PDB file of C-alpha atoms in Angstrom:
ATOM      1  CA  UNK A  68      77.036  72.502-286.233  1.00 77.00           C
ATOM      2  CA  UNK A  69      76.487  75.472-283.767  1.00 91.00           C
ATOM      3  CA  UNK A  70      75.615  78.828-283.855  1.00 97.00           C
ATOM      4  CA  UNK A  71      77.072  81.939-281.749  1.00 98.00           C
ATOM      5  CA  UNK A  72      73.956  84.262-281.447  1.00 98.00           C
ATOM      6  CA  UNK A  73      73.471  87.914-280.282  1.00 98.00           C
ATOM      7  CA  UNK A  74      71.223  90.445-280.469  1.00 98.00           C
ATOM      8  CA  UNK A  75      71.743  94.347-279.599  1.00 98.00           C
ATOM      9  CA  UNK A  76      69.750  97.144-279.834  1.00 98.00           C
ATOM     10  CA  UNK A  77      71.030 100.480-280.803  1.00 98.00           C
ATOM     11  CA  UNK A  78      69.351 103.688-279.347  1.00 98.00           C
ATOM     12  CA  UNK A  79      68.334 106.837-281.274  1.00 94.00           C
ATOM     13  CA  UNK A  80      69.301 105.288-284.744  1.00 96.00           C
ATOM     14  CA  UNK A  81      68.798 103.743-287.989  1.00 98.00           C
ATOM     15  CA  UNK A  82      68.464 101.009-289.817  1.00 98.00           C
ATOM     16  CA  UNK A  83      70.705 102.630-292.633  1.00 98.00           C
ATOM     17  CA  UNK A  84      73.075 104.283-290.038  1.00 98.00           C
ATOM     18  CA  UNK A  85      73.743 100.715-288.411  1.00 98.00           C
ATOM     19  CA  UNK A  86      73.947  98.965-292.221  1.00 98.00           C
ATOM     20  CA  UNK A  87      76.455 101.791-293.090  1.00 98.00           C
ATOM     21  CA  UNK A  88      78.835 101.149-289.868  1.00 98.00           C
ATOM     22  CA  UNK A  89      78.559  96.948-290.987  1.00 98.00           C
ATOM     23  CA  UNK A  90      79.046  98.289-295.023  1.00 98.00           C
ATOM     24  CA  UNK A  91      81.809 100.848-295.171  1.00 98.00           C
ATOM     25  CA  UNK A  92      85.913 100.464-294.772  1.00 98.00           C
ATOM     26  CA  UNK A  93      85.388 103.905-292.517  1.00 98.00           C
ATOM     27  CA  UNK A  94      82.386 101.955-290.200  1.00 98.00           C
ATOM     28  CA  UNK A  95      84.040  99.027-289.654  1.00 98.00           C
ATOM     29  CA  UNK A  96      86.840 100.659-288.656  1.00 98.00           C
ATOM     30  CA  UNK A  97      85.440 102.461-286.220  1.00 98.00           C
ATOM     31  CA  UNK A  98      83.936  99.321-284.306  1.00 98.00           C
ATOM     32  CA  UNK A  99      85.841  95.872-284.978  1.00 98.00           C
ATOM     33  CA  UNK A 100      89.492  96.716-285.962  1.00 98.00           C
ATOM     34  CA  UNK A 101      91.226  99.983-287.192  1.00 98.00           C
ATOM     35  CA  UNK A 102      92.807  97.635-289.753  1.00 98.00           C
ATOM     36  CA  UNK A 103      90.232  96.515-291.956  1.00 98.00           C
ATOM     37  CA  UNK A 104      90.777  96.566-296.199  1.00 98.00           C
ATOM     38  CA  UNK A 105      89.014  95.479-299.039  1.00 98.00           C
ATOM     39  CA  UNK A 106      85.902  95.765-300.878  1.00 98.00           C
ATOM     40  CA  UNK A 107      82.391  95.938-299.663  1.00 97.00           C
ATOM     41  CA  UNK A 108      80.157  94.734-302.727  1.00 98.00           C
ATOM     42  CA  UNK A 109      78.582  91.902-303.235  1.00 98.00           C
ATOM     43  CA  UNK A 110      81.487  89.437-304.705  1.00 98.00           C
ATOM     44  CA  UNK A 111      84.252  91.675-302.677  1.00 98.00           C
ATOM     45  CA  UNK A 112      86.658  90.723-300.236  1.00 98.00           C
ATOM     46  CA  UNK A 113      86.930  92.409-296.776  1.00 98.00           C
ATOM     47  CA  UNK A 114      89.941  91.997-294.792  1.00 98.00           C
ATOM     48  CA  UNK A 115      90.235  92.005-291.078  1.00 98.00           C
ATOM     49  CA  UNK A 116      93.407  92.049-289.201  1.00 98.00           C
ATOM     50  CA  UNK A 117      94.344  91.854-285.398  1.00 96.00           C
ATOM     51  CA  UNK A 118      97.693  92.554-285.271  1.00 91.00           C
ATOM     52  CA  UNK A 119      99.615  89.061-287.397  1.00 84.00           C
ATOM     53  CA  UNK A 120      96.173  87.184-287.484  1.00 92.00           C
ATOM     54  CA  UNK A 121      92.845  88.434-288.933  1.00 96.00           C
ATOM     55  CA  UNK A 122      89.806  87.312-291.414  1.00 97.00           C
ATOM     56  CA  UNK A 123      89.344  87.726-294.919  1.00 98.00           C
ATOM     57  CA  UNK A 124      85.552  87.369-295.118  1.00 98.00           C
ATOM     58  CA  UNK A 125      83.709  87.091-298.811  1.00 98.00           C
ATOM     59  CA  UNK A 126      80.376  89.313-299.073  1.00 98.00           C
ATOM     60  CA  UNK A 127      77.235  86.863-300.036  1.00 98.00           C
ATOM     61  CA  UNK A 128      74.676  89.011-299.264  1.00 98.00           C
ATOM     62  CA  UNK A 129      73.649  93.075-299.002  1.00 98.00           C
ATOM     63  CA  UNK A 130      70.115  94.079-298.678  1.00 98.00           C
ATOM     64  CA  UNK A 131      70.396  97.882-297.902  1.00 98.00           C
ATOM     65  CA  UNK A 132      69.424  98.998-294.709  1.00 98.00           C
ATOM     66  CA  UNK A 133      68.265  94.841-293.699  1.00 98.00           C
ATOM     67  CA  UNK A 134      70.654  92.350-293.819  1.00 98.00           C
ATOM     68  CA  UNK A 135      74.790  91.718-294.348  1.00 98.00           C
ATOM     69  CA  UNK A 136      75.979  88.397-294.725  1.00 98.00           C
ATOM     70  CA  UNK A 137      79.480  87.231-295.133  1.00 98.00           C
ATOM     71  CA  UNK A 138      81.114  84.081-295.566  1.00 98.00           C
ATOM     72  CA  UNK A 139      84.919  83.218-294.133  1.00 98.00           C
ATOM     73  CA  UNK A 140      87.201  82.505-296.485  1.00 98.00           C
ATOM     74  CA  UNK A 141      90.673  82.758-294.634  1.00 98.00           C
ATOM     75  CA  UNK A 142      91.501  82.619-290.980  1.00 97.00           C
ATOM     76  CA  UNK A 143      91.409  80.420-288.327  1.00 97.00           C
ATOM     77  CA  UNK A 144      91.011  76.921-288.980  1.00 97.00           C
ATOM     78  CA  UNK A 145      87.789  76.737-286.875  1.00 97.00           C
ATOM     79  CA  UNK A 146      86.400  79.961-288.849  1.00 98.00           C
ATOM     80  CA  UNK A 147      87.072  78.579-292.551  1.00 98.00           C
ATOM     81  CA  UNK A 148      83.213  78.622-293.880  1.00 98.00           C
ATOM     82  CA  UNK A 149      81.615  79.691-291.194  1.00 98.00           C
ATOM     83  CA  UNK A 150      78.697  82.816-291.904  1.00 98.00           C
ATOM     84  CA  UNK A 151      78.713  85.910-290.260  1.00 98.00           C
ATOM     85  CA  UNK A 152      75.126  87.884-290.565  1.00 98.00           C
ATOM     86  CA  UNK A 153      73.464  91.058-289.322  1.00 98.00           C
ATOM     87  CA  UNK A 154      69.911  91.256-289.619  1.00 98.00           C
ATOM     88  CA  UNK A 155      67.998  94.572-288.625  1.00 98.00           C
ATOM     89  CA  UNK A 156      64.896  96.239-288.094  1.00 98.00           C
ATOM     90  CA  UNK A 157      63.422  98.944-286.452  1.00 98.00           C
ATOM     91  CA  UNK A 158      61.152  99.200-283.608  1.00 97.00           C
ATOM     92  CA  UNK A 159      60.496 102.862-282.147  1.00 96.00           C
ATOM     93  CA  UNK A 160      63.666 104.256-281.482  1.00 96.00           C
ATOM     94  CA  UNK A 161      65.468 101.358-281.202  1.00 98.00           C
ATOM     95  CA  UNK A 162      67.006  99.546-284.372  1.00 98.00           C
ATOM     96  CA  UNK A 163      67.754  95.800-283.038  1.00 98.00           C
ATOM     97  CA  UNK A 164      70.608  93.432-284.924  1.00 98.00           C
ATOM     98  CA  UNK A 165      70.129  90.101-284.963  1.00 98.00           C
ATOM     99  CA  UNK A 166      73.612  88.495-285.426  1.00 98.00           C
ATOM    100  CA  UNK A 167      74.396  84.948-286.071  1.00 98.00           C
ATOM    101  CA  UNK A 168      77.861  83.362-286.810  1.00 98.00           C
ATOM    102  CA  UNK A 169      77.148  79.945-288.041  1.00 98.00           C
ATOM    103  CA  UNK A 170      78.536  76.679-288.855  1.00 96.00           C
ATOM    104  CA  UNK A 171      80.939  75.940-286.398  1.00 97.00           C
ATOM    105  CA  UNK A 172      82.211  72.101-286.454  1.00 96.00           C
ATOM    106  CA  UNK A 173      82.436  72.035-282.738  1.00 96.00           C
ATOM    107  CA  UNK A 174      81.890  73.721-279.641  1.00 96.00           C
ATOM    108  CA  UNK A 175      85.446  74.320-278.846  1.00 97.00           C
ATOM    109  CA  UNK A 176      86.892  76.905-276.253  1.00 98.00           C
ATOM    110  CA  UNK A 177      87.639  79.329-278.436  1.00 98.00           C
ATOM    111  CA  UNK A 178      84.075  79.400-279.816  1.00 98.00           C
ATOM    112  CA  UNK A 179      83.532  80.456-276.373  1.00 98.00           C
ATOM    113  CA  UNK A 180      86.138  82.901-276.399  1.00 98.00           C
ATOM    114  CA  UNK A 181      85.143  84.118-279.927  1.00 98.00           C
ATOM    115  CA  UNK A 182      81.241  84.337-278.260  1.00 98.00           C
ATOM    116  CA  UNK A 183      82.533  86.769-275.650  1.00 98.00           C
ATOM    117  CA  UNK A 184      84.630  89.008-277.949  1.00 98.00           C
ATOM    118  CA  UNK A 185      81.572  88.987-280.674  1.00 98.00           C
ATOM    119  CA  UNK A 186      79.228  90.431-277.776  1.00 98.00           C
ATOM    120  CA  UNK A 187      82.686  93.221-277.023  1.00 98.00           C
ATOM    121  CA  UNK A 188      82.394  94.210-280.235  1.00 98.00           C
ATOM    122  CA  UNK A 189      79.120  94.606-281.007  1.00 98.00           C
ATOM    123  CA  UNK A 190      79.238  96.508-277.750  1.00 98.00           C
ATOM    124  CA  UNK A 191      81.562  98.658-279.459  1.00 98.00           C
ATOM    125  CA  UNK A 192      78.924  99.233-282.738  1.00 98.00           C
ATOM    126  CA  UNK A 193      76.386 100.311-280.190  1.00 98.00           C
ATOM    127  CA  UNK A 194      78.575 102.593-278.722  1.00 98.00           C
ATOM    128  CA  UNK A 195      79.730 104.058-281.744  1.00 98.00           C
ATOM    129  CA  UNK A 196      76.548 105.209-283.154  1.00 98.00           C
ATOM    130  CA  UNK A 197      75.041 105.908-279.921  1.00 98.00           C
ATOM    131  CA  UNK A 198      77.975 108.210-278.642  1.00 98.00           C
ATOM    132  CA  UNK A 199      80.508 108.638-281.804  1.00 98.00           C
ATOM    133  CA  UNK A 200      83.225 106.654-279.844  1.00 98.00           C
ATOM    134  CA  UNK A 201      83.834 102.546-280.532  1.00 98.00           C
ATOM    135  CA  UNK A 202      86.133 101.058-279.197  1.00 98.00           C
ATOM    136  CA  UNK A 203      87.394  98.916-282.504  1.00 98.00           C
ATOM    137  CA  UNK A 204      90.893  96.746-281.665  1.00 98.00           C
ATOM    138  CA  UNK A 205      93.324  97.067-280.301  1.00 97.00           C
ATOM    139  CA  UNK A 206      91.370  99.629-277.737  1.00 97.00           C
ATOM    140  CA  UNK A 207      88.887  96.654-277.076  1.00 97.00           C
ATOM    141  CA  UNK A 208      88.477  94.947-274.084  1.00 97.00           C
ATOM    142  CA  UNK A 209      90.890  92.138-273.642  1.00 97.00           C
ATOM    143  CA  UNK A 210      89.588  88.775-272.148  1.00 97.00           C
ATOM    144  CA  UNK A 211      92.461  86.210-272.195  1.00 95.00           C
ATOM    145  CA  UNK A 212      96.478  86.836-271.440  1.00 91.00           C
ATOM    146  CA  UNK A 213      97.244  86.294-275.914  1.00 92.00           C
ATOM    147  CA  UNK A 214      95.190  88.543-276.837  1.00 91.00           C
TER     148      UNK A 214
ATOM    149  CA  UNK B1326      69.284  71.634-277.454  1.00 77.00           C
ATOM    150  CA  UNK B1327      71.206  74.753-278.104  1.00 91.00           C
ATOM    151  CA  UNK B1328      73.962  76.199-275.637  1.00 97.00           C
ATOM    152  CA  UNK B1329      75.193  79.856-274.745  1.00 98.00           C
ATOM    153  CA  UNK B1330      78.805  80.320-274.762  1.00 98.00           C
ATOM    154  CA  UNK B1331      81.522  82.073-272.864  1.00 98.00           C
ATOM    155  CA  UNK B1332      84.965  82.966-271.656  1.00 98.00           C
ATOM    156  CA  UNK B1333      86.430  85.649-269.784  1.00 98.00           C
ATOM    157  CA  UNK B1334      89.204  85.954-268.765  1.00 98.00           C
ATOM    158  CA  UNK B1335      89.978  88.358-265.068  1.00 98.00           C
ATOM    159  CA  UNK B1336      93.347  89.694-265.031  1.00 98.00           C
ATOM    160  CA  UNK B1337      95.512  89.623-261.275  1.00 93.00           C
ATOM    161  CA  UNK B1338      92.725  87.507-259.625  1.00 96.00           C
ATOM    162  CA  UNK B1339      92.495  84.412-258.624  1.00 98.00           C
ATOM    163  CA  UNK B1340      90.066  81.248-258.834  1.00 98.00           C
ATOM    164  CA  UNK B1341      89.218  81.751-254.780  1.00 98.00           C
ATOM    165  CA  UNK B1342      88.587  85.461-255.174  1.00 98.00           C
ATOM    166  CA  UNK B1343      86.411  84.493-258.513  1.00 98.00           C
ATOM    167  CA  UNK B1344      84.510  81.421-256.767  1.00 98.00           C
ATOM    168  CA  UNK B1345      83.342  83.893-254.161  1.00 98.00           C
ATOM    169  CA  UNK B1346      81.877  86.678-256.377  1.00 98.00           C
ATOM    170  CA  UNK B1347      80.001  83.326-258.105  1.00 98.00           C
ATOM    171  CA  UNK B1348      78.830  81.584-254.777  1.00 98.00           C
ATOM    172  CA  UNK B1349      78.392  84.672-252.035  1.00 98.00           C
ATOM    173  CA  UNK B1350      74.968  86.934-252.352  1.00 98.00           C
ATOM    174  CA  UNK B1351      77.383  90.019-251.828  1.00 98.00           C
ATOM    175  CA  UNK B1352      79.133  88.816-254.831  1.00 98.00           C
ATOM    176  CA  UNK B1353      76.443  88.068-256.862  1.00 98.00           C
ATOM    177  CA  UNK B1354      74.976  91.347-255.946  1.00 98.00           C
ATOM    178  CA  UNK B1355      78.237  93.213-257.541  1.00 98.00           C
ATOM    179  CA  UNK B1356      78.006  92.039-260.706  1.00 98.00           C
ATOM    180  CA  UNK B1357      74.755  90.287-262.130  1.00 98.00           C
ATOM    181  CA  UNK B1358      71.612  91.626-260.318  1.00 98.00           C
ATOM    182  CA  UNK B1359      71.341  94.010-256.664  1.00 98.00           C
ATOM    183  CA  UNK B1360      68.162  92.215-255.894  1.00 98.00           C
ATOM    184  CA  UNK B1361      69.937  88.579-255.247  1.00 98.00           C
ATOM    185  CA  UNK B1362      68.990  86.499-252.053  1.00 98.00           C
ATOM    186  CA  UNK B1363      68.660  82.937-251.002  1.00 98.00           C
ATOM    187  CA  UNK B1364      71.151  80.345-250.118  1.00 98.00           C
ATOM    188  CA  UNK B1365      74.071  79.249-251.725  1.00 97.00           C
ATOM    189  CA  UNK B1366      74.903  76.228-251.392  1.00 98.00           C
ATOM    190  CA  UNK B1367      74.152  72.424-252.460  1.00 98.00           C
ATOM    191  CA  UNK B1368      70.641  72.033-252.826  1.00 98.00           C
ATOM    192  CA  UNK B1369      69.650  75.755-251.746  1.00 98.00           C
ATOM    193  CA  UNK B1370      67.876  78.113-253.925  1.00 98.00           C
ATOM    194  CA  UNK B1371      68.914  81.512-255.301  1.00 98.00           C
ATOM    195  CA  UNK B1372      66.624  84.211-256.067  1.00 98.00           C
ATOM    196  CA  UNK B1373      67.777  87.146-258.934  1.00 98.00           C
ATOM    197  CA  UNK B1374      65.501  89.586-259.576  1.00 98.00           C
ATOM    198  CA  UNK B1375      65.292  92.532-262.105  1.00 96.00           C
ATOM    199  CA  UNK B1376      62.589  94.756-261.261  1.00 91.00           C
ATOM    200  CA  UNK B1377      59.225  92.811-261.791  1.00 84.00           C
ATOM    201  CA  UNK B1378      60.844  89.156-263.452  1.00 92.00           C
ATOM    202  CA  UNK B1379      64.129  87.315-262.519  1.00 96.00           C
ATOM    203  CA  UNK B1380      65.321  84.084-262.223  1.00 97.00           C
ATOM    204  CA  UNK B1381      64.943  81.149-259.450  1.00 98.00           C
ATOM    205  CA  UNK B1382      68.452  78.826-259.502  1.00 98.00           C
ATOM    206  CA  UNK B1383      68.872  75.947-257.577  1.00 98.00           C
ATOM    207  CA  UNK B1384      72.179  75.029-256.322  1.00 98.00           C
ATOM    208  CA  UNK B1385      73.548  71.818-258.185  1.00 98.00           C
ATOM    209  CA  UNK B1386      77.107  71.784-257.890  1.00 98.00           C
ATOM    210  CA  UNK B1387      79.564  73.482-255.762  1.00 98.00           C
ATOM    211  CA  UNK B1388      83.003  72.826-255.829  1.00 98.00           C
ATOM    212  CA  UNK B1389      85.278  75.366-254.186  1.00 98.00           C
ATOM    213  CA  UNK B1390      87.750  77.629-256.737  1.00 98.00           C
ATOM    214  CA  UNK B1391      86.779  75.111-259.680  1.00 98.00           C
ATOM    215  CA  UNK B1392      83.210  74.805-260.441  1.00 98.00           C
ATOM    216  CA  UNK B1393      79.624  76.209-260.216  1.00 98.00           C
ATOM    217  CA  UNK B1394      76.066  74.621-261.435  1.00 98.00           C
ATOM    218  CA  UNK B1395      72.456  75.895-260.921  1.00 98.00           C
ATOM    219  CA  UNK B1396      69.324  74.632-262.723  1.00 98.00           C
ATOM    220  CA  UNK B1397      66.417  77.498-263.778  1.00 98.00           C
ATOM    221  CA  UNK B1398      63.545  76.122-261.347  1.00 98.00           C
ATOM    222  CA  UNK B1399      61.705  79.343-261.658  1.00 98.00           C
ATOM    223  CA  UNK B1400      61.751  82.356-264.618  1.00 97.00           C
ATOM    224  CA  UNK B1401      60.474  82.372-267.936  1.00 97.00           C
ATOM    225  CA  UNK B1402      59.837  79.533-269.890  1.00 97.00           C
ATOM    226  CA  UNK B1403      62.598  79.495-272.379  1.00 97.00           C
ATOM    227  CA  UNK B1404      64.699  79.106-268.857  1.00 98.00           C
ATOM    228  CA  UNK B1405      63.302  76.360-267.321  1.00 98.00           C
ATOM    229  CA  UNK B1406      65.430  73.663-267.104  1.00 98.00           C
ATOM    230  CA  UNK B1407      67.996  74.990-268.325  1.00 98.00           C
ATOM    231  CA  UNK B1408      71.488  74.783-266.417  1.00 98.00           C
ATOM    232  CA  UNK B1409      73.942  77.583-266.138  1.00 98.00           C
ATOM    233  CA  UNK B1410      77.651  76.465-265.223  1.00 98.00           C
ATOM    234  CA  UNK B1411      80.958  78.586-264.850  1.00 98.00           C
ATOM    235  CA  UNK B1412      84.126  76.631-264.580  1.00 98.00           C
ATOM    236  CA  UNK B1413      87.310  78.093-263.271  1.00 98.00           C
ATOM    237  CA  UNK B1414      91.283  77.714-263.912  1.00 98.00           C
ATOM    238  CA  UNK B1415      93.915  79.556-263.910  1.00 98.00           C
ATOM    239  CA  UNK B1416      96.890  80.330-266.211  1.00 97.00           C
ATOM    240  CA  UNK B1417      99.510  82.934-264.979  1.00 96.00           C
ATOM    241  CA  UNK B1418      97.992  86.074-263.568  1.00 96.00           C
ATOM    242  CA  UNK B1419      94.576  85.561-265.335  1.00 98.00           C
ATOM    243  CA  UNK B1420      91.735  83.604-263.946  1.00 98.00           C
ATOM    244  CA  UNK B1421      90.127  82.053-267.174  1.00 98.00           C
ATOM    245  CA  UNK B1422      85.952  81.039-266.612  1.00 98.00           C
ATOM    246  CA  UNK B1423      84.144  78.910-269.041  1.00 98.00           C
ATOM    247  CA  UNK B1424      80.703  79.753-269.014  1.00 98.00           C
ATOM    248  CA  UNK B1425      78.037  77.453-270.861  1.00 98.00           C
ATOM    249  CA  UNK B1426      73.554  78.317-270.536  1.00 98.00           C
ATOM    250  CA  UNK B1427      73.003  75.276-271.370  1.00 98.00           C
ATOM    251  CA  UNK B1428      69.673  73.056-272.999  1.00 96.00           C
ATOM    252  CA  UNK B1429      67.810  76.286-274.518  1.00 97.00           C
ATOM    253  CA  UNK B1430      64.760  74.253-276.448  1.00 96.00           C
ATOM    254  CA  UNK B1431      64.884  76.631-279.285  1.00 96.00           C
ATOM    255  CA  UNK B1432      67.706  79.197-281.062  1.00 96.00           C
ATOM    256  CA  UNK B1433      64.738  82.098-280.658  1.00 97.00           C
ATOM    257  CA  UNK B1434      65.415  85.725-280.488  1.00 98.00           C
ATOM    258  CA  UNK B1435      65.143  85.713-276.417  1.00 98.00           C
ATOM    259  CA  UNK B1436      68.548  83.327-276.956  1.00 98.00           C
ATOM    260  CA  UNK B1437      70.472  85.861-278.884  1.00 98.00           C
ATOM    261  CA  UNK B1438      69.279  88.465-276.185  1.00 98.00           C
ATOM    262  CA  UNK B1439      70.281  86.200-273.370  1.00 98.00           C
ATOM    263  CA  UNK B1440      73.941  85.394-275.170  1.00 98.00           C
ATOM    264  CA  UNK B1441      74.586  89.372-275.265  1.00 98.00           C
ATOM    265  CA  UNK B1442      73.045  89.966-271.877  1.00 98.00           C
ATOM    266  CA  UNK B1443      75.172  87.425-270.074  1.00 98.00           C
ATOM    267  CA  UNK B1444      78.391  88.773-272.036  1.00 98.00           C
ATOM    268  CA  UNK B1445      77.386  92.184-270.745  1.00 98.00           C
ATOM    269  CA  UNK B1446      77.151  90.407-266.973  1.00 98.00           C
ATOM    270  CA  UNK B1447      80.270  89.055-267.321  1.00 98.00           C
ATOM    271  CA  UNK B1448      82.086  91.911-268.732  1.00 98.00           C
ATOM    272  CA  UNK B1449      80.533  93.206-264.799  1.00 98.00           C
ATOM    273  CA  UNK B1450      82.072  90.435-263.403  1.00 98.00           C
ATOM    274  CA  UNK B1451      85.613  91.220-265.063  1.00 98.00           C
ATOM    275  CA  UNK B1452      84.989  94.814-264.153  1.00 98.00           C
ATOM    276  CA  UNK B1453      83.975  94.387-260.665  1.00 98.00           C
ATOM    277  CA  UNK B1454      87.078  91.793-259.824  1.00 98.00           C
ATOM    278  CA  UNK B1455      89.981  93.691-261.483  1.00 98.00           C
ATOM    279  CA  UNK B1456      88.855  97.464-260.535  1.00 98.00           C
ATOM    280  CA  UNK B1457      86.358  96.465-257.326  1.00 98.00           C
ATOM    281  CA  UNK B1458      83.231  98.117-259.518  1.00 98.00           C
ATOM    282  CA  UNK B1459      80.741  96.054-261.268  1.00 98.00           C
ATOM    283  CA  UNK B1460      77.702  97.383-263.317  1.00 98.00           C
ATOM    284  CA  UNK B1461      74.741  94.863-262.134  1.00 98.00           C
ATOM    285  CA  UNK B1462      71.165  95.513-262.706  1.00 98.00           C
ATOM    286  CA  UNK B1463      69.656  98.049-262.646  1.00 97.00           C
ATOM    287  CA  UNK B1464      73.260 100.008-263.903  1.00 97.00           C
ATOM    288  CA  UNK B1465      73.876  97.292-266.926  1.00 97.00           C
ATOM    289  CA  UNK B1466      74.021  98.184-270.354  1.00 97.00           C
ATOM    290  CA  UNK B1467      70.654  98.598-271.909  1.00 97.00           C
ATOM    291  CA  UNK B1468      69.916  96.329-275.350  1.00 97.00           C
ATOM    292  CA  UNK B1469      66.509  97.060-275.835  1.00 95.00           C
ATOM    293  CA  UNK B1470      63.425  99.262-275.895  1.00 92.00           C
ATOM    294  CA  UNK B1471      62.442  96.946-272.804  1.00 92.00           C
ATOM    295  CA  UNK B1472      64.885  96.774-270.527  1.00 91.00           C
TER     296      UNK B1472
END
């Protein structure tokens, strides 16, 4: 099993400000895809789609303001119960998310690609709450010729 | 042993023009850190410095348009030994590179930094090849208080 890890820090913000952009249909819009659906609770279904493809993700865990956790539960074939978690805290200014997608079989190319486009995105968080602009998809960067 | 994964893909380039910005100091010097000198080639050693700290790499591998290897001789001590490899190919207009940080001891939180740091490096990289402007140290992204 292996991990994809990240960690960003988010200037001039919140712990609750970051949990609601990771927690809310309108925040998750506004940094990983304009298309997302579903139900943010613990139990609930959330529903990300890229154009045909996408990720239906269950929610395990909410600790306001700490930690999100979600488990795949449709998708790619390399995704299929994988975990997806945010983990924050403050320090100063700064609140820092500690994100981990874990569980992969193997450490195929398109973990690597998925690795990259993780780090674009959570680029994309950052920039949202530290200017009011993401850039969710399609606007993201694009970093292979299928995409 | 954990590993750091990536791939980025560089639209209308080639694996030449992306071998050089991954094996000349000029190159280097547009897209990771300003402060980069030493020797590149087999057995040489290149120096990459951000303000106070940075990074000594010793040449392993060269092989021209396809592959680059260094080993961490010198940095901090999560690095050292470590081995950082881009390989090259192309498909169509886009030059595809596989990157793999490879033989971290420990997932600690310095690895998640490191895995968002070098996305942000080669997001440069992309940047500097397909518009001729990178963003290398000190002009990077910032993802913490102490950067």
């Amino acid at each position: 099993m292996v991990d994809i890890l990240h960690k960003v820090g988010i200037k001039s913000s919140s712990q609750n400000e970051v949990y609601g952009a990771l927690t809310t249909i309108d925040g998750l819009c506004g940094w990983w895809t304009s298309d997302t659906r579903g139900e943010s609770k613990v139990g609930g279904v959330l529903e990300f789609r890229f154009g045909a493809g996408g990720f239906d993700m269950k929610v395990l865990e909410l600790q306001p303001a700490k930690q999100v956790l979600w488990q795949v539960i449709d998708g790619p074939k390399e995704w299929l119960g994988t975990r997806i978690s945010f983990n924050l805290r403050q320090e100063g200014e700064w609140t820092l998310i500690l994100f981990k997608h874990e569980g992969w079989q193997e450490p195929v190319e398109f973990m690597h690609h998925c690795s990259t486009k993780w780090g674009v995105f959570l680029l994309s968080l950052k920039s949202l709450l530290e200017t009011g602009m993401g850039a969710p998809h399609p606007k993201e960067i694009k970093l292979d010729s299928w995409e």
